[in-house]
CSV table of C-alpha atoms in Angstrom, one decimal:
chain,number,residue,atom,x,y,z
A,1,UNK,CA,0.1,0.0,-0.1
A,2,UNK,CA,2.9,2.5,0.8
A,3,UNK,CA,4.5,2.0,-2.8
A,4,UNK,CA,0.8,2.7,-4.2
A,5,UNK,CA,0.2,6.0,-2.3
A,6,UNK,CA,3.5,7.2,-2.9
A,7,UNK,CA,3.4,6.5,-6.1
A,8,UNK,CA,0.7,8.9,-6.6
A,9,UNK,CA,-2.1,6.7,-6.2
A,10,UNK,CA,-3.8,8.0,-2.8
A,11,UNK,CA,-7.8,7.9,-3.4
A,12,UNK,CA,-7.5,6.3,-6.8
A,13,UNK,CA,-8.5,2.9,-5.5
A,14,UNK,CA,-11.2,1.5,-3.4
A,15,UNK,CA,-10.2,-2.0,-2.9
A,16,UNK,CA,-7.3,-3.8,-1.9
A,17,UNK,CA,-6.5,-7.6,-1.2
A,18,UNK,CA,-3.0,-9.0,-0.6
A,19,UNK,CA,-3.5,-12.8,-0.5
A,20,UNK,CA,-1.5,-14.4,2.3
A,21,UNK,CA,-0.2,-18.0,2.8
A,22,UNK,CA,-0.9,-18.9,6.6
A,23,UNK,CA,1.8,-21.4,6.7
A,24,UNK,CA,4.4,-19.2,5.7
A,25,UNK,CA,3.0,-15.8,6.9
A,26,UNK,CA,3.8,-14.1,3.7
A,27,UNK,CA,2.0,-12.8,1.0
A,28,UNK,CA,1.5,-14.7,-2.0
A,29,UNK,CA,3.0,-12.4,-4.4
A,30,UNK,CA,0.1,-11.0,-6.1
A,31,UNK,CA,-2.5,-8.3,-5.1
A,32,UNK,CA,-6.2,-7.1,-6.2
A,33,UNK,CA,-6.3,-3.2,-6.7
A,34,UNK,CA,-9.7,-1.8,-7.7
A,35,UNK,CA,-8.7,1.5,-9.4
A,36,UNK,CA,-11.7,3.9,-9.8
A,37,UNK,CA,-11.1,4.7,-13.5
A,38,UNK,CA,-9.6,3.1,-16.8
A,39,UNK,CA,-7.6,6.1,-17.1
A,40,UNK,CA,-6.1,5.7,-13.5
A,41,UNK,CA,-5.7,2.1,-14.2
A,42,UNK,CA,-3.9,2.9,-17.5
A,43,UNK,CA,-1.5,5.4,-15.3
A,44,UNK,CA,-1.1,2.6,-12.8
A,45,UNK,CA,0.0,0.2,-15.2
A,46,UNK,CA,2.5,2.8,-16.8
A,47,UNK,CA,3.9,3.7,-13.2
A,48,UNK,CA,4.4,0.0,-12.0
A,49,UNK,CA,4.5,-2.4,-14.8
A,50,UNK,CA,8.1,-3.7,-14.9
A,51,UNK,CA,9.3,-1.8,-11.7
A,52,UNK,CA,11.0,-3.4,-8.5
A,53,UNK,CA,9.7,-2.5,-5.1
A,54,UNK,CA,12.8,-0.7,-3.7
A,55,UNK,CA,11.5,-1.2,0.2
A,56,UNK,CA,12.2,-5.0,-0.1
A,57,UNK,CA,15.2,-7.0,-0.9
A,58,UNK,CA,14.0,-9.1,-4.0
A,59,UNK,CA,14.8,-9.3,-7.5
A,60,UNK,CA,11.2,-9.7,-8.4
A,61,UNK,CA,9.8,-7.5,-11.1
A,62,UNK,CA,6.1,-6.3,-11.0
A,63,UNK,CA,3.7,-7.3,-13.6
A,64,UNK,CA,0.5,-5.4,-13.9
A,65,UNK,CA,-2.4,-7.3,-15.6
A,66,UNK,CA,-6.1,-7.2,-15.3
A,67,UNK,CA,-8.2,-9.4,-13.1
A,68,UNK,CA,-10.7,-11.6,-14.2
A,69,UNK,CA,-13.3,-9.8,-11.6
A,70,UNK,CA,-13.8,-6.1,-12.5
A,71,UNK,CA,-15.3,-3.3,-10.5
A,72,UNK,CA,-15.8,-2.5,-6.7
A,73,UNK,CA,-19.0,-4.6,-6.0
A,74,UNK,CA,-17.6,-7.7,-7.7
A,75,UNK,CA,-14.6,-7.5,-5.9
A,76,UNK,CA,-16.1,-6.8,-2.6
A,77,UNK,CA,-18.6,-9.3,-3.0
A,78,UNK,CA,-16.2,-11.9,-4.2
A,79,UNK,CA,-13.3,-11.8,-1.8
A,80,UNK,CA,-15.2,-10.3,1.4
A,81,UNK,CA,-17.7,-13.2,1.2
A,82,UNK,CA,-15.1,-15.8,0.8
A,83,UNK,CA,-12.6,-14.6,3.3
A,84,UNK,CA,-15.2,-13.2,6.1
A,85,UNK,CA,-15.2,-16.7,8.1
A,86,UNK,CA,-12.0,-18.0,7.1
A,87,UNK,CA,-9.6,-15.0,8.1
A,88,UNK,CA,-9.9,-13.6,11.8
A,89,UNK,CA,-7.3,-11.1,11.6
A,90,UNK,CA,-8.4,-7.8,10.0
A,91,UNK,CA,-5.0,-7.2,8.7
A,92,UNK,CA,-5.2,-10.1,6.6
A,93,UNK,CA,-8.7,-9.2,5.0
A,94,UNK,CA,-9.4,-7.5,2.1
A,95,UNK,CA,-9.7,-3.7,2.4
A,96,UNK,CA,-12.1,-1.2,1.5
A,97,UNK,CA,-11.3,2.5,0.8
A,98,UNK,CA,-13.8,5.5,0.4
A,99,UNK,CA,-13.2,7.8,-2.1
A,100,UNK,CA,-14.7,10.6,-3.8
A,101,UNK,CA,-14.0,9.0,-7.3
A,102,UNK,CA,-12.5,11.9,-8.6
A,103,UNK,CA,-8.7,10.9,-8.3
């Protein structure tokens, strides 16, 4: 989240989910971000695709691709419903952000 916000996308997304592998207690290496407009999504891809996150010691390179599930309502329904009983710690659940949709 820090890198997304520092990259100029504060208030540009309304849904964020970073799946966690509970056996290793590490993220699975991908995330779902619902950006508020197609133009913002294009700018996000230009900013992050092919980049490395400098806050972490890794050689992994980001790849930004469209998800099968699109839109806030579809993401919220799919991931909140799926994770609601399974995950108890709120830090590991999908996050919803209020936005004016003007970013």
